[in-house]
mmCIF file of C-alpha atoms in Angstrom:
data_model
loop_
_atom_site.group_PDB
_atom_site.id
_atom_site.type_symbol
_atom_site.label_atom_id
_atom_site.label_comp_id
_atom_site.label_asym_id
_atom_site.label_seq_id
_atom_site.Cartn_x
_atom_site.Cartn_y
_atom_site.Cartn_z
ATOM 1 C CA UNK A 781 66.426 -39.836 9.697
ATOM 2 C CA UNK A 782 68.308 -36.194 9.464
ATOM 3 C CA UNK A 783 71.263 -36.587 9.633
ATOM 4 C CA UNK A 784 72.545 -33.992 12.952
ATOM 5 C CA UNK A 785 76.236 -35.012 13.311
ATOM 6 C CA UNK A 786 78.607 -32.897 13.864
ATOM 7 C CA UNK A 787 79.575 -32.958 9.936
ATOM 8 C CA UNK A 788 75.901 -31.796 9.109
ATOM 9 C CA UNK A 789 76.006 -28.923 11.294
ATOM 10 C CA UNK A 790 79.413 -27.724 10.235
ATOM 11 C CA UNK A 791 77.788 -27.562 6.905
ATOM 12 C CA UNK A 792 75.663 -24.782 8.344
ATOM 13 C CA UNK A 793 76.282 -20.731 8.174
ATOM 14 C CA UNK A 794 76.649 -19.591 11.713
ATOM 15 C CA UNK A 795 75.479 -15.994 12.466
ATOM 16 C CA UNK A 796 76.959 -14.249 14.692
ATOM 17 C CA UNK A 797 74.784 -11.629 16.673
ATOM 18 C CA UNK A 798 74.765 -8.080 15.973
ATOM 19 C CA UNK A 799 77.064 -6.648 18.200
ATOM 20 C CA UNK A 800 74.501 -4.124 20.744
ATOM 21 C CA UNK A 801 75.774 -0.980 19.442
ATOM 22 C CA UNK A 802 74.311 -1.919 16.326
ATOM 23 C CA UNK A 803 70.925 -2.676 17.469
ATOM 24 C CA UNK A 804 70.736 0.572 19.311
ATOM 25 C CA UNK A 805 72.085 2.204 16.646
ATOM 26 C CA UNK A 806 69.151 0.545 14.125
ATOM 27 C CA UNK A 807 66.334 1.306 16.793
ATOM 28 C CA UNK A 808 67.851 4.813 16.871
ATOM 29 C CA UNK A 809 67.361 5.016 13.262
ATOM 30 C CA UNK A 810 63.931 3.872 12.943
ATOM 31 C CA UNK A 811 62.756 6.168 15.478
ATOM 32 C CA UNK A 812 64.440 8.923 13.932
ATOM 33 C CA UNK A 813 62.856 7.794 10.915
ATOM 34 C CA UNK A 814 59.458 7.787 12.094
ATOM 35 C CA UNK A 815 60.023 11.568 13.035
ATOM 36 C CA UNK A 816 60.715 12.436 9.336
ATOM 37 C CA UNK A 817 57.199 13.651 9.602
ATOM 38 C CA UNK A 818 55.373 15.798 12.422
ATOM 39 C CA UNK A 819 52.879 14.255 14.050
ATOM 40 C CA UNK A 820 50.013 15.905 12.283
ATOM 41 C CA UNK A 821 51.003 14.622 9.073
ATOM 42 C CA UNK A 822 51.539 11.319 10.529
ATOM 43 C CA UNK A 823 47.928 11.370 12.097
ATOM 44 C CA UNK A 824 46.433 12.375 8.938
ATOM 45 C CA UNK A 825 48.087 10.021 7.522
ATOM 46 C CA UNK A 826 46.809 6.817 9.457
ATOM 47 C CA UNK A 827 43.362 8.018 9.348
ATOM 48 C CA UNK A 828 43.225 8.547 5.403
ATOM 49 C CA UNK A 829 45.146 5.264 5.019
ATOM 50 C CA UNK A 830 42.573 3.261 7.369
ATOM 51 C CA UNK A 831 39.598 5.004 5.487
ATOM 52 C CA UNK A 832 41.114 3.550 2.353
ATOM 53 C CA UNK A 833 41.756 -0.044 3.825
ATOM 54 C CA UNK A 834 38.460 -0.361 4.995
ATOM 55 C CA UNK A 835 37.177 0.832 1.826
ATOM 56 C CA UNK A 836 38.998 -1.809 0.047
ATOM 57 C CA UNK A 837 37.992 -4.287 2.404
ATOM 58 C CA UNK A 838 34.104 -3.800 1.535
ATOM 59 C CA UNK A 839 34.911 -4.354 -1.964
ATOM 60 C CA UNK A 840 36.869 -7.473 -1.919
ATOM 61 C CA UNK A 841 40.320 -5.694 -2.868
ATOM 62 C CA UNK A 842 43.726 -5.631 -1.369
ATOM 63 C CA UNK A 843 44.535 -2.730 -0.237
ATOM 64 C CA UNK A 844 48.470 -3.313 -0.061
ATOM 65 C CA UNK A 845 49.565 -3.924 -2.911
ATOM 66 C CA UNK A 846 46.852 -2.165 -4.182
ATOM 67 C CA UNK A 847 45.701 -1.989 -8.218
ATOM 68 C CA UNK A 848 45.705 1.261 -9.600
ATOM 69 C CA UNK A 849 42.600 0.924 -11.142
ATOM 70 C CA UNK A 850 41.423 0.000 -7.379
ATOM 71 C CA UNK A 851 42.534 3.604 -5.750
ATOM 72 C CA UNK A 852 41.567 5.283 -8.793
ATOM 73 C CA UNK A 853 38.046 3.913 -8.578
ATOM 74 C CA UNK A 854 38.205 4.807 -4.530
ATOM 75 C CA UNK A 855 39.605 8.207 -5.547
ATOM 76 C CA UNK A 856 36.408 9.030 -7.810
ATOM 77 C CA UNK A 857 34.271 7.686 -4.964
ATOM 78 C CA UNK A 858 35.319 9.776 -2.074
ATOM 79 C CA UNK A 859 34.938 12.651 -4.851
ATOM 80 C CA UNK A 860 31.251 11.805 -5.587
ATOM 81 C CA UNK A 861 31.171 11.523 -1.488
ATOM 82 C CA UNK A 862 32.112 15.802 -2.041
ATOM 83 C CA UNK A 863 35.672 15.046 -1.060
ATOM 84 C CA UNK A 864 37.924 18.116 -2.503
ATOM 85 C CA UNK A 865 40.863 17.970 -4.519
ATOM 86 C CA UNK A 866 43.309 19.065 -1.588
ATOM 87 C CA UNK A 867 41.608 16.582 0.884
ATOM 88 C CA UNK A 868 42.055 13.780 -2.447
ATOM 89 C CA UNK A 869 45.692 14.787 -2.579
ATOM 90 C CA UNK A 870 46.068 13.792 0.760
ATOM 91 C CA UNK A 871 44.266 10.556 0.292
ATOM 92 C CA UNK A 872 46.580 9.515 -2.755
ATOM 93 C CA UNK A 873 49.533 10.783 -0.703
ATOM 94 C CA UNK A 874 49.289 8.247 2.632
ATOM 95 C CA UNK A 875 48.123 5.215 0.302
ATOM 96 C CA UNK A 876 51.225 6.027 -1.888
ATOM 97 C CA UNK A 877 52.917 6.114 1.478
ATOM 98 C CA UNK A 878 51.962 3.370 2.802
ATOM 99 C CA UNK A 879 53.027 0.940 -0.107
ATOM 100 C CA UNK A 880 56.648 2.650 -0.033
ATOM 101 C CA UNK A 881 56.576 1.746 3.809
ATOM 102 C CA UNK A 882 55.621 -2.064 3.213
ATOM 103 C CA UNK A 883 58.415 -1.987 0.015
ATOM 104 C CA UNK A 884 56.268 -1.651 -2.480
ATOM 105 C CA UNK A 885 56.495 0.498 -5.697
ATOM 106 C CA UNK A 886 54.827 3.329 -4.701
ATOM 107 C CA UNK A 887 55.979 5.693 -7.176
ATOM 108 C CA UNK A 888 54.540 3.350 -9.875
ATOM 109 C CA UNK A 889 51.482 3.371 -8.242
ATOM 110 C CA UNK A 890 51.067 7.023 -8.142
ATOM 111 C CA UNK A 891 52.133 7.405 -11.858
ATOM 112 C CA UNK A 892 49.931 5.228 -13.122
ATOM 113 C CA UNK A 893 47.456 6.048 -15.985
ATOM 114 C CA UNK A 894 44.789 5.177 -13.825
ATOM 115 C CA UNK A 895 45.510 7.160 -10.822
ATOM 116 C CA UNK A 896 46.730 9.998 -13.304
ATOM 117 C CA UNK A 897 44.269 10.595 -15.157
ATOM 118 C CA UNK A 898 41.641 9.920 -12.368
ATOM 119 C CA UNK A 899 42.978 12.964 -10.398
ATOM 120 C CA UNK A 900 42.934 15.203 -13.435
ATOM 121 C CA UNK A 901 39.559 14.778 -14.201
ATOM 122 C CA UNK A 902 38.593 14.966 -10.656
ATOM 123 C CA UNK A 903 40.385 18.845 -10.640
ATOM 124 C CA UNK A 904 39.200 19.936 -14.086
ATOM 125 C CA UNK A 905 35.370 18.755 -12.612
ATOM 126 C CA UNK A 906 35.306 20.222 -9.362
ATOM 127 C CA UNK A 907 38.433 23.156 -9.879
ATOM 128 C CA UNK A 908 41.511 23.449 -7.266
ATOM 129 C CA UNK A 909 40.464 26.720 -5.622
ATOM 130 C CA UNK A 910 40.489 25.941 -1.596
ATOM 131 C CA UNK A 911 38.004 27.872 0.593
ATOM 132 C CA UNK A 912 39.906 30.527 2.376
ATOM 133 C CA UNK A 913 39.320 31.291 6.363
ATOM 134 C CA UNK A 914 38.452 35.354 6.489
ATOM 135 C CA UNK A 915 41.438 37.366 7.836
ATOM 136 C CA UNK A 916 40.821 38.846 11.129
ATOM 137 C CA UNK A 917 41.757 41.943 9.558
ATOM 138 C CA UNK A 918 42.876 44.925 12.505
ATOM 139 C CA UNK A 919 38.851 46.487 12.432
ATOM 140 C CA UNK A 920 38.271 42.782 13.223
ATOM 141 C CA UNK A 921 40.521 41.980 15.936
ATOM 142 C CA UNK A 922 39.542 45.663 17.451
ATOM 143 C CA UNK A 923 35.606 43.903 17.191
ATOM 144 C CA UNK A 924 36.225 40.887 18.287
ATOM 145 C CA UNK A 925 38.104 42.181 21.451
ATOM 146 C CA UNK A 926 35.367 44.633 22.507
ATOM 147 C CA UNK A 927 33.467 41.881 23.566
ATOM 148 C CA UNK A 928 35.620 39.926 25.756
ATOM 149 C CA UNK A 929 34.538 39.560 29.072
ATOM 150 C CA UNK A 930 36.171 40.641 32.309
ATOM 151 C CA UNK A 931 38.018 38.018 34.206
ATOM 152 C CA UNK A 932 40.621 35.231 33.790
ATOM 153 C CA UNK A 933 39.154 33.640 30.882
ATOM 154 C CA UNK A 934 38.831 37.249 28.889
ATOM 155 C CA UNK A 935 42.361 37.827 30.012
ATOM 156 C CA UNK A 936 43.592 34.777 27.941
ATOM 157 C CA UNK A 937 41.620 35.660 25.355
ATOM 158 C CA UNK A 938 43.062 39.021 24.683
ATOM 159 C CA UNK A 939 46.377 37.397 24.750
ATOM 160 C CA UNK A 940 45.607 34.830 21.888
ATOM 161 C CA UNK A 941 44.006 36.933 19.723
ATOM 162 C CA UNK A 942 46.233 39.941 19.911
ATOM 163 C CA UNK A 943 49.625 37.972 20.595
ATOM 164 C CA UNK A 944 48.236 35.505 17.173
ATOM 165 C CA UNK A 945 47.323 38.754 14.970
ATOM 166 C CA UNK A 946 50.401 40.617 15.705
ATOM 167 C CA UNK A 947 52.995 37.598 15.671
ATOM 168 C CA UNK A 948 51.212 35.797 12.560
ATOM 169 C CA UNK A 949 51.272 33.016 14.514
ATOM 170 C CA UNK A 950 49.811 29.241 13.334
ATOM 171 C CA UNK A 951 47.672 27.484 15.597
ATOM 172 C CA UNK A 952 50.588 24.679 16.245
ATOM 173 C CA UNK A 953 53.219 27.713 17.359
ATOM 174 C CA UNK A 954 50.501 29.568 19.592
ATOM 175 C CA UNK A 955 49.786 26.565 21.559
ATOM 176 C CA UNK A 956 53.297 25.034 21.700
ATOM 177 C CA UNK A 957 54.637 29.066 23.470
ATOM 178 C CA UNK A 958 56.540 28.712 26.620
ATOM 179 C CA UNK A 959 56.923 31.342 28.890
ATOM 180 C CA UNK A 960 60.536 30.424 28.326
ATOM 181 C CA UNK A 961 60.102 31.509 24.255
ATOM 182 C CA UNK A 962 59.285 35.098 25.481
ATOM 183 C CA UNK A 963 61.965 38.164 26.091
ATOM 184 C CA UNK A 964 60.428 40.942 27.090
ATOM 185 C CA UNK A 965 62.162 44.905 26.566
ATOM 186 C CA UNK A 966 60.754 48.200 26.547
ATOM 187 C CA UNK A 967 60.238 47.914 22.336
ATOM 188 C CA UNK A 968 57.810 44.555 23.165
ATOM 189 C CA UNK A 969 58.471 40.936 23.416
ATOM 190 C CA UNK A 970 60.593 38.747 21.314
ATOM 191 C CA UNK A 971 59.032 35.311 21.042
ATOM 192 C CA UNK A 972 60.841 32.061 19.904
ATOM 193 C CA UNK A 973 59.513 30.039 17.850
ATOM 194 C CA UNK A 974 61.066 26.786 18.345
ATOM 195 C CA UNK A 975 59.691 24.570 15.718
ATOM 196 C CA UNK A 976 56.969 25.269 12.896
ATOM 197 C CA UNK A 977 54.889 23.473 10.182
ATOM 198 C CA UNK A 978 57.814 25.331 7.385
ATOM 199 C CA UNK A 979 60.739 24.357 9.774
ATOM 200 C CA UNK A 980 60.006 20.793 10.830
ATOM 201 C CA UNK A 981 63.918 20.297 11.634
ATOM 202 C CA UNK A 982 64.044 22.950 14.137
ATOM 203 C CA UNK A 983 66.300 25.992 12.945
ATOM 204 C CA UNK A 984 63.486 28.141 15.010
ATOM 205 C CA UNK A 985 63.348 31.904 14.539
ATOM 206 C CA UNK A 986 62.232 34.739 16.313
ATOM 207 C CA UNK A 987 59.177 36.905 15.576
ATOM 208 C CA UNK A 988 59.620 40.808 17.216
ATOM 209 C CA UNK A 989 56.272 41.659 18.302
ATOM 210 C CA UNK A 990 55.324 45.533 19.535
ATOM 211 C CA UNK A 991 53.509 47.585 21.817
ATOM 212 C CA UNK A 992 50.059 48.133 20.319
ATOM 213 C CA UNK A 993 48.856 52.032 19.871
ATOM 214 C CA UNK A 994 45.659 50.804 21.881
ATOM 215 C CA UNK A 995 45.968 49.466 25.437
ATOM 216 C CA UNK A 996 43.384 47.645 24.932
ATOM 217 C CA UNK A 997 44.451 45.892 22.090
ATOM 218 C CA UNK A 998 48.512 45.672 22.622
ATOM 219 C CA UNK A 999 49.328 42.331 22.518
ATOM 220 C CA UNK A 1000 52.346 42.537 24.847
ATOM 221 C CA UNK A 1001 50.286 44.507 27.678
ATOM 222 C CA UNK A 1002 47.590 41.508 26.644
ATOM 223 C CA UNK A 1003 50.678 39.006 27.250
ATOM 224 C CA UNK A 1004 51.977 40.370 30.590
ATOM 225 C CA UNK A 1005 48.259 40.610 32.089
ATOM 226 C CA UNK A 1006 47.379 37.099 31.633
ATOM 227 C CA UNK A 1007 50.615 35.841 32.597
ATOM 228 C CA UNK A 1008 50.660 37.657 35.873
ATOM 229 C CA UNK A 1009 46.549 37.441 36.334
ATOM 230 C CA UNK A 1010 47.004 33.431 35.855
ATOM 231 C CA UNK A 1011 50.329 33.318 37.729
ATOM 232 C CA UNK A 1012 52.146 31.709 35.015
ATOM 233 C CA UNK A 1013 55.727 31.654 35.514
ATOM 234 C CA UNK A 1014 56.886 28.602 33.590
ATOM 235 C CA UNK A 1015 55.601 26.239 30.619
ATOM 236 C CA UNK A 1016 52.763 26.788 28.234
ATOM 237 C CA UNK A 1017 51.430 30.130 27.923
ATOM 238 C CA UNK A 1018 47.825 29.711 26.763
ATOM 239 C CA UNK A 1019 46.225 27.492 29.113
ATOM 240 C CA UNK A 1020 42.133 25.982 29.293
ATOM 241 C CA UNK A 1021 40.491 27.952 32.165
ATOM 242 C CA UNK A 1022 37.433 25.843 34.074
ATOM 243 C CA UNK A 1023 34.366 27.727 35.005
ATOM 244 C CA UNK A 1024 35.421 27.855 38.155
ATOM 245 C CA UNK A 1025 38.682 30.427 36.826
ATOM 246 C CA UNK A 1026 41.435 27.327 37.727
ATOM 247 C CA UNK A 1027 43.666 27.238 35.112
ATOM 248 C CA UNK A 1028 44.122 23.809 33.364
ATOM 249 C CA UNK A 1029 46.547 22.359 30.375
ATOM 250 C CA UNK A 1030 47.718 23.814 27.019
ATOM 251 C CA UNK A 1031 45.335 24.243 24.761
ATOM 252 C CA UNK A 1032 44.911 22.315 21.722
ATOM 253 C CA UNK A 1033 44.758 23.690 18.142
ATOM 254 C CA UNK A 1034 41.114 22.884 18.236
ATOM 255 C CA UNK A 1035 41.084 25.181 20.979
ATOM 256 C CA UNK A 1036 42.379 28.164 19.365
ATOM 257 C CA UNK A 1037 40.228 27.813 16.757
ATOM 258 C CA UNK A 1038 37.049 27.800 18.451
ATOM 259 C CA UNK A 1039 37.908 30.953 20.456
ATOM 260 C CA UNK A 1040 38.522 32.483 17.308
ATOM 261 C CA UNK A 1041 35.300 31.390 15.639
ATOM 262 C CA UNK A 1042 33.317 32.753 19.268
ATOM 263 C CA UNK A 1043 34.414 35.806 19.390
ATOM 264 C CA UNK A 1044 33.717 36.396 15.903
ATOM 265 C CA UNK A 1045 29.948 35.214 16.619
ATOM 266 C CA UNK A 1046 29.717 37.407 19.645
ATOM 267 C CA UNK A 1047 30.773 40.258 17.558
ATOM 268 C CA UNK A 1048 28.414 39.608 14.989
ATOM 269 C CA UNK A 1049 30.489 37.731 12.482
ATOM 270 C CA UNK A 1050 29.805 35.117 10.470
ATOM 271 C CA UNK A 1051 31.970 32.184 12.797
ATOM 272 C CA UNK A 1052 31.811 29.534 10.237
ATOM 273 C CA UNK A 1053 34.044 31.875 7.974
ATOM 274 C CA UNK A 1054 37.002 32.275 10.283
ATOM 275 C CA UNK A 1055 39.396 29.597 11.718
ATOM 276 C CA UNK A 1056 42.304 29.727 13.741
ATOM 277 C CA UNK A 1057 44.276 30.139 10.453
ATOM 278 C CA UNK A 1058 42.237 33.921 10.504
ATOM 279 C CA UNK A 1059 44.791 35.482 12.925
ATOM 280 C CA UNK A 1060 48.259 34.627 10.368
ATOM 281 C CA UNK A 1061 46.025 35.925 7.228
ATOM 282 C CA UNK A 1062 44.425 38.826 9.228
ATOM 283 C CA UNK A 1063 47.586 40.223 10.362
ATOM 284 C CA UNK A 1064 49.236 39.674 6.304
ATOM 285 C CA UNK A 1065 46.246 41.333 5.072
ATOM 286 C CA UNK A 1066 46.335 44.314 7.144
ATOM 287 C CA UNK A 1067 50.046 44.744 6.738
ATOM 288 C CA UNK A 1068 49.502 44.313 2.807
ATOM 289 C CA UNK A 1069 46.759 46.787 3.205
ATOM 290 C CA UNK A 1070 48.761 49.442 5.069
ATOM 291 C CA UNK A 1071 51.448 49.208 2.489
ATOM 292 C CA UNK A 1072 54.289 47.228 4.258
ATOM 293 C CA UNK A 1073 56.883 45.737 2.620
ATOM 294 C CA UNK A 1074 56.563 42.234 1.350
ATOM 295 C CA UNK A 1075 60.354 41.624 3.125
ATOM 296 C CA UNK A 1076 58.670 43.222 6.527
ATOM 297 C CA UNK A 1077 55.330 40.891 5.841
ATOM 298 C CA UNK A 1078 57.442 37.488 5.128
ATOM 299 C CA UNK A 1079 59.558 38.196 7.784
ATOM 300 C CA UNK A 1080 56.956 38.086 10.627
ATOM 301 C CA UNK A 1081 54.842 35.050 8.787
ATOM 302 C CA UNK A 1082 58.372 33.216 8.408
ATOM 303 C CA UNK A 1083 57.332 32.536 4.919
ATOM 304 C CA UNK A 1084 60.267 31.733 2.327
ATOM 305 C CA UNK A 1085 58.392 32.121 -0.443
ATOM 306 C CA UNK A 1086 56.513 35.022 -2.127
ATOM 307 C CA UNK A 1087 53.714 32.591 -3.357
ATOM 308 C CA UNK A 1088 51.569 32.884 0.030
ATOM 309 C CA UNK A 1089 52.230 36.827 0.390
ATOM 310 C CA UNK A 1090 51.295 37.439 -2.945
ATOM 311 C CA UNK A 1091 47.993 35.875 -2.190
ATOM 312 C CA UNK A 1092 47.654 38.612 0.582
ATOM 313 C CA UNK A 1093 48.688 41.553 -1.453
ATOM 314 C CA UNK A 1094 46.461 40.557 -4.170
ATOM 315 C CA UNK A 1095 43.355 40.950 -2.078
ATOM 316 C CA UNK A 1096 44.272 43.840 -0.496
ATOM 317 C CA UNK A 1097 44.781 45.156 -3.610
ATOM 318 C CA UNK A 1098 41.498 44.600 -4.709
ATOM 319 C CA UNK A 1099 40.317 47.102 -2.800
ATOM 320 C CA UNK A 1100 43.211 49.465 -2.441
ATOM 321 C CA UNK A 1101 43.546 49.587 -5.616
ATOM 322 C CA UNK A 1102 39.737 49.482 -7.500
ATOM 323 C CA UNK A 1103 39.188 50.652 -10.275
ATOM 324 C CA UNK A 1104 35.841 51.611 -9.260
ATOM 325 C CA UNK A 1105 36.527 53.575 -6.288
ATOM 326 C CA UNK A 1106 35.260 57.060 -5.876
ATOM 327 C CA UNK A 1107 33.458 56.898 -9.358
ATOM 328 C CA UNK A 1108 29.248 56.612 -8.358
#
């Protein structure tokens, strides 16, 4: 019989419990945590790690730990499955993830020879360039606006595309505007942009936007019209519009994307080329193109690095610069 005297139990360590500010402060610190990453990433994340599970699952492997040889071999199979080498990245990334989450070695796992020398082959076979969305260059915004129809819903319409050319705006920054982000003056409208993909910590900065030389293509005459025409005083500024011209929720990034890609059909564009990412690259190529200053360029896109803008100038260069201009 176990022995459960008093002696026997004196022999055991007593914990105390943790005092309550300490559990707050520990549930305080795993939800911080879990906001290390926006919720984008995280999403991608849980859908690339899930793909892999089930993957492994079907095979008969674990998944978690998982052999290198094992996410090597599903590495070269989503590749065969025409998987490119920036989607791959991403794969590797939330697997590798996911091990440091559960406390294993993830770094080992992504350094192995396996996984190594997998993903090397895999970019030497199918190359690292990434399709590009077009830039809705200025003659393209100017095209794309000429067909907008009359109404509420053309209204909006005017304001995303103009308001995303002119600020360089991201999908994610359109959609998250306030009507409280805006400051309007007689120069244009300074918009706040409270939290981006670059500034996940939220410094924020603030993009100056101007009058446009057109009327019908300013994007702060664009701003104030659908604002007052949709009787917006508060919260999101681009909003879904019904059929019946009610105004609805935010719009998503999907959203801004596909009235992007429409207009660009309706003005006789090829839509599968652009994307909502057309607007930022549209408005770096035309500035590139028109001979602004890098510093002037970087500090509307909010980018900290030349790398991107380089990219921009480089194309524009290709034709403001050609050799074989003027010569047949």
């Amino acid at each position: 019989m176990t022995n459960r005297g008093p002696a026997a139990l004196a022999l055991r360590p007593v914990v105390a419990p943790a005092p309550l500010a300490l559990v707050e402060a520990t549930a305080s610190a795993h939800k911080y945590a879990s906001n290390a990453r926006s919720e984008n990433t995280r999403r991608a994340y849980r859908g690339a790690w899930g793909d892999f599970a089930a993957w492994a699952d079907a095979q008969g492997l674990a998944s978690c730990p998982a052999l290198p040889g094992a996410l090597a071999a599903y590495l070269a199979h989503r590749a065969d499955e025409g998987a490119k080498p920036a989607s791959l990245a991403l794969y590797l990334s939330a697997v590798v993830e996911a091990h440091r989450a559960a406390g294993h070695d993830a770094a080992a796992l992504r350094g192995s020879v396996e996984v190594r020398t997998v993903m090397r082959g895999i970019r030497r076979t199918l190359g690292t360039a990434q399709r590009q969305a077009a830039p809705a260059t200025s003659d393209v915004i100017r095209a794309m606006v000429a067909t907008l129809p009359a109404g509420l819903l053309g209204a909006r319409d005017r304001a995303l595309l103009t308001l995303g050319f002119s600020g360089a705006f991201r999908r994610s920054e359109l959609v998250a505007l306030c009507v409280e982000d805006l400051a309007f003056s007689a120069r244009g409208v300074e918009v706040s942009i409270r939290r981006s993909k670059t500034d996940q910590e939220g410094a924020g900065r603030t993009v100056a936007v101007p009058f446009g030389l057109a009327p019908e293509t300013c994007p702060v005459r664009a701003l104030r019209a659908w604002l007052d025409a949709a009787g917006i005083q508060g919260g999101n500024v681009l909003r879904s519009v019904d059929r019946w011209g009610r105004v609805g929720a935010a719009l998503s990034d999907r959203a801004v994307a596909l009235v992007v890609k429409a207009h660009a059909a309706a003005a006789g564009l090829d839509a599968a080329a652009f994307s909502g990412h057309s607007l930022r690259a549209g408005l770096a190529t035309s500035a590139a193109l028109a001979g602004r200053s890098d510093r002037s360029i970087m500090a509307t896109t909010g980018h900290r690095s030349r790398t991107m803008i380089d990219r921009y100038v480089r194309a524009a260069d290709a034709w403001r610069d050609n050799a074989a201009t003027g010569l047949l």
